[in-house]
């Protein structure tokens, strides 16, 4: 597998308030609901649930056949997810999920992802997925057509070929 990108600052490494991600920088967006079942005994969304929110964003994008990101015989697997928890999230509520491609590897893609609530970034993540051959279950190089079709989902201000 390709390893993680190091040239692009992680969206979840922001240390200053002015480094907070902006939803408009993420070209793929969708809305979801905070569910009562998402809460932990402290009354806020449980940390583990954020992985599901991020999964919803990635899977909704790549499994939508109209985008052409899942060629026959190939599949995506998650190999890394780094999450920065930025603020508490409560029920009831709506969330906005954002995703932007930040890097192409030989067999992998890296995404920056965000969860917004009421205009505020409550969590961000860097996720890395690897394309595999469904028959062999081994990593396979990204087809040129998949790389091209991902271009519309590149995070604003990022060159996914750099590094």
mmCIF file of C-alpha atoms in Angstrom:
data_model
loop_
_atom_site.group_PDB
_atom_site.id
_atom_site.type_symbol
_atom_site.label_atom_id
_atom_site.label_comp_id
_atom_site.label_asym_id
_atom_site.label_seq_id
_atom_site.Cartn_x
_atom_site.Cartn_y
_atom_site.Cartn_z
ATOM 1 C CA UNK A 1 0.000 0.000 0.000
ATOM 2 C CA UNK A 2 1.091 3.539 -0.695
ATOM 3 C CA UNK A 3 1.494 4.908 2.803
ATOM 4 C CA UNK A 4 0.053 8.166 4.032
ATOM 5 C CA UNK A 5 0.736 11.517 2.399
ATOM 6 C CA UNK A 6 3.018 13.780 4.397
ATOM 7 C CA UNK A 7 3.323 16.781 2.051
ATOM 8 C CA UNK A 8 -0.259 17.979 2.529
ATOM 9 C CA UNK A 9 -1.051 19.330 6.006
ATOM 10 C CA UNK A 10 -3.718 17.229 7.649
ATOM 11 C CA UNK A 11 -7.092 18.909 7.904
ATOM 12 C CA UNK A 12 -7.187 17.691 11.492
ATOM 13 C CA UNK A 13 -3.828 19.276 12.415
ATOM 14 C CA UNK A 14 -5.225 22.808 12.656
ATOM 15 C CA UNK A 15 -3.923 24.460 15.812
ATOM 16 C CA UNK A 16 -5.271 28.000 15.394
ATOM 17 C CA UNK A 17 -8.860 29.193 15.125
ATOM 18 C CA UNK A 18 -8.152 30.709 11.698
ATOM 19 C CA UNK A 19 -7.032 27.254 10.477
ATOM 20 C CA UNK A 20 -10.504 25.828 10.998
ATOM 21 C CA UNK A 21 -11.772 24.139 7.825
ATOM 22 C CA UNK A 22 -14.412 25.956 5.786
ATOM 23 C CA UNK A 23 -17.268 23.892 4.380
ATOM 24 C CA UNK A 24 -17.085 25.685 1.033
ATOM 25 C CA UNK A 25 -13.600 24.191 0.437
ATOM 26 C CA UNK A 26 -15.123 20.698 0.249
ATOM 27 C CA UNK A 27 -16.745 20.033 -3.144
ATOM 28 C CA UNK A 28 -18.712 16.942 -2.103
ATOM 29 C CA UNK A 29 -21.366 17.695 0.510
ATOM 30 C CA UNK A 30 -24.426 16.065 1.959
ATOM 31 C CA UNK A 31 -26.698 16.530 4.958
ATOM 32 C CA UNK A 32 -27.596 14.041 7.655
ATOM 33 C CA UNK A 33 -29.390 13.935 10.997
ATOM 34 C CA UNK A 34 -27.930 13.496 14.447
ATOM 35 C CA UNK A 35 -29.781 10.489 15.848
ATOM 36 C CA UNK A 36 -30.700 9.958 19.496
ATOM 37 C CA UNK A 37 -28.842 6.618 19.248
ATOM 38 C CA UNK A 38 -25.634 8.569 18.402
ATOM 39 C CA UNK A 39 -25.419 9.914 21.961
ATOM 40 C CA UNK A 40 -23.287 8.587 24.784
ATOM 41 C CA UNK A 41 -24.075 8.794 28.535
ATOM 42 C CA UNK A 42 -22.653 12.353 28.576
ATOM 43 C CA UNK A 43 -25.440 13.495 26.254
ATOM 44 C CA UNK A 44 -23.259 14.330 23.266
ATOM 45 C CA UNK A 45 -22.455 12.375 20.092
ATOM 46 C CA UNK A 46 -20.140 9.474 20.919
ATOM 47 C CA UNK A 47 -16.635 9.653 19.431
ATOM 48 C CA UNK A 48 -17.091 6.359 17.567
ATOM 49 C CA UNK A 49 -20.143 7.704 15.715
ATOM 50 C CA UNK A 50 -18.000 10.245 13.848
ATOM 51 C CA UNK A 51 -16.349 7.371 11.971
ATOM 52 C CA UNK A 52 -19.845 6.488 10.721
ATOM 53 C CA UNK A 53 -20.490 10.084 9.642
ATOM 54 C CA UNK A 54 -17.219 10.102 7.695
ATOM 55 C CA UNK A 55 -18.010 6.696 6.207
ATOM 56 C CA UNK A 56 -21.397 8.009 5.051
ATOM 57 C CA UNK A 57 -19.678 10.784 3.114
ATOM 58 C CA UNK A 58 -17.108 8.542 1.423
ATOM 59 C CA UNK A 59 -19.442 5.666 0.635
ATOM 60 C CA UNK A 60 -22.214 7.910 -0.663
ATOM 61 C CA UNK A 61 -19.753 9.461 -3.098
ATOM 62 C CA UNK A 62 -17.972 6.356 -4.394
ATOM 63 C CA UNK A 63 -21.005 4.045 -4.524
ATOM 64 C CA UNK A 64 -23.063 6.504 -6.570
ATOM 65 C CA UNK A 65 -22.719 4.791 -9.945
ATOM 66 C CA UNK A 66 -23.285 8.067 -11.795
ATOM 67 C CA UNK A 67 -19.824 9.220 -10.643
ATOM 68 C CA UNK A 68 -17.971 6.233 -12.165
ATOM 69 C CA UNK A 69 -15.650 5.707 -9.190
ATOM 70 C CA UNK A 70 -16.257 1.928 -8.830
ATOM 71 C CA UNK A 71 -15.171 0.072 -11.989
ATOM 72 C CA UNK A 72 -16.427 -3.530 -12.273
ATOM 73 C CA UNK A 73 -14.253 -5.991 -10.361
ATOM 74 C CA UNK A 74 -12.682 -3.317 -8.162
ATOM 75 C CA UNK A 75 -13.561 -2.112 -4.667
ATOM 76 C CA UNK A 76 -12.416 0.404 -2.061
ATOM 77 C CA UNK A 77 -11.161 -0.460 1.432
ATOM 78 C CA UNK A 78 -10.430 1.904 4.302
ATOM 79 C CA UNK A 79 -6.865 1.726 5.597
ATOM 80 C CA UNK A 80 -6.626 4.814 7.802
ATOM 81 C CA UNK A 81 -8.861 7.326 9.528
ATOM 82 C CA UNK A 82 -7.430 10.149 11.689
ATOM 83 C CA UNK A 83 -10.107 12.188 13.461
ATOM 84 C CA UNK A 84 -9.853 15.565 15.204
ATOM 85 C CA UNK A 85 -12.780 16.176 17.563
ATOM 86 C CA UNK A 86 -13.285 19.942 17.606
ATOM 87 C CA UNK A 87 -16.538 20.550 19.525
ATOM 88 C CA UNK A 88 -19.409 18.700 21.161
ATOM 89 C CA UNK A 89 -22.351 17.738 19.012
ATOM 90 C CA UNK A 90 -25.827 17.221 20.451
ATOM 91 C CA UNK A 91 -29.209 15.787 19.514
ATOM 92 C CA UNK A 92 -31.486 16.814 17.919
ATOM 93 C CA UNK A 93 -29.757 18.414 14.974
ATOM 94 C CA UNK A 94 -28.715 18.401 11.350
ATOM 95 C CA UNK A 95 -25.147 18.036 10.192
ATOM 96 C CA UNK A 96 -23.406 18.902 6.957
ATOM 97 C CA UNK A 97 -20.735 16.485 5.765
ATOM 98 C CA UNK A 98 -17.966 17.671 3.452
ATOM 99 C CA UNK A 99 -15.344 15.703 1.553
ATOM 100 C CA UNK A 100 -12.475 16.722 -0.692
ATOM 101 C CA UNK A 101 -9.829 14.608 -2.383
ATOM 102 C CA UNK A 102 -6.324 15.730 -1.386
ATOM 103 C CA UNK A 103 -3.978 13.099 -2.816
ATOM 104 C CA UNK A 104 -3.694 10.346 -5.343
ATOM 105 C CA UNK A 105 -1.316 7.510 -4.569
ATOM 106 C CA UNK A 106 -0.515 4.649 -6.908
ATOM 107 C CA UNK A 107 -3.330 2.518 -5.444
ATOM 108 C CA UNK A 108 -4.845 4.933 -2.930
ATOM 109 C CA UNK A 109 -6.732 8.155 -2.402
ATOM 110 C CA UNK A 110 -6.591 10.494 0.568
ATOM 111 C CA UNK A 111 -9.543 12.654 1.553
ATOM 112 C CA UNK A 112 -10.068 15.487 3.973
ATOM 113 C CA UNK A 113 -13.495 15.273 5.558
ATOM 114 C CA UNK A 114 -15.504 17.516 7.869
ATOM 115 C CA UNK A 115 -18.667 17.503 9.958
ATOM 116 C CA UNK A 116 -20.395 20.874 10.418
ATOM 117 C CA UNK A 117 -23.266 21.739 12.728
ATOM 118 C CA UNK A 118 -24.931 25.157 12.720
ATOM 119 C CA UNK A 119 -22.073 26.577 10.634
ATOM 120 C CA UNK A 120 -19.344 25.278 12.968
ATOM 121 C CA UNK A 121 -16.799 22.546 12.215
ATOM 122 C CA UNK A 122 -17.274 19.969 14.994
ATOM 123 C CA UNK A 123 -14.941 17.296 13.577
ATOM 124 C CA UNK A 124 -12.450 16.817 10.768
ATOM 125 C CA UNK A 125 -10.576 13.810 9.453
ATOM 126 C CA UNK A 126 -8.037 12.539 6.958
ATOM 127 C CA UNK A 127 -9.090 9.223 5.460
ATOM 128 C CA UNK A 128 -7.103 6.956 3.173
ATOM 129 C CA UNK A 129 -8.697 4.326 0.966
ATOM 130 C CA UNK A 130 -7.067 1.739 -1.260
ATOM 131 C CA UNK A 131 -8.494 0.301 -4.462
ATOM 132 C CA UNK A 132 -8.387 -3.487 -4.532
ATOM 133 C CA UNK A 133 -9.123 -6.210 -7.037
ATOM 134 C CA UNK A 134 -12.242 -7.978 -5.729
ATOM 135 C CA UNK A 135 -11.007 -11.412 -6.849
ATOM 136 C CA UNK A 136 -7.470 -11.267 -5.416
ATOM 137 C CA UNK A 137 -8.210 -8.800 -2.572
ATOM 138 C CA UNK A 138 -4.878 -7.141 -3.421
ATOM 139 C CA UNK A 139 -4.236 -3.425 -4.038
ATOM 140 C CA UNK A 140 -4.454 -2.440 -7.677
ATOM 141 C CA UNK A 141 -3.312 0.758 -9.427
ATOM 142 C CA UNK A 142 -5.956 3.456 -9.791
ATOM 143 C CA UNK A 143 -7.308 3.398 -13.344
ATOM 144 C CA UNK A 144 -6.767 6.642 -15.270
ATOM 145 C CA UNK A 145 -10.524 7.080 -15.725
ATOM 146 C CA UNK A 146 -11.102 6.875 -11.950
ATOM 147 C CA UNK A 147 -8.408 9.493 -11.321
ATOM 148 C CA UNK A 148 -10.008 11.752 -13.931
ATOM 149 C CA UNK A 149 -13.516 11.323 -12.503
ATOM 150 C CA UNK A 150 -12.257 12.198 -9.008
ATOM 151 C CA UNK A 151 -10.939 15.582 -10.206
ATOM 152 C CA UNK A 152 -14.287 17.291 -9.638
ATOM 153 C CA UNK A 153 -14.061 16.313 -5.957
ATOM 154 C CA UNK A 154 -10.598 17.807 -5.220
ATOM 155 C CA UNK A 155 -10.520 20.006 -2.123
ATOM 156 C CA UNK A 156 -10.158 23.686 -2.977
ATOM 157 C CA UNK A 157 -6.530 24.843 -2.981
ATOM 158 C CA UNK A 158 -5.026 21.339 -3.209
ATOM 159 C CA UNK A 159 -3.054 19.605 -5.979
ATOM 160 C CA UNK A 160 -3.712 15.853 -5.544
ATOM 161 C CA UNK A 161 -0.699 14.979 -7.705
ATOM 162 C CA UNK A 162 1.793 16.848 -5.500
ATOM 163 C CA UNK A 163 4.002 14.710 -3.353
#
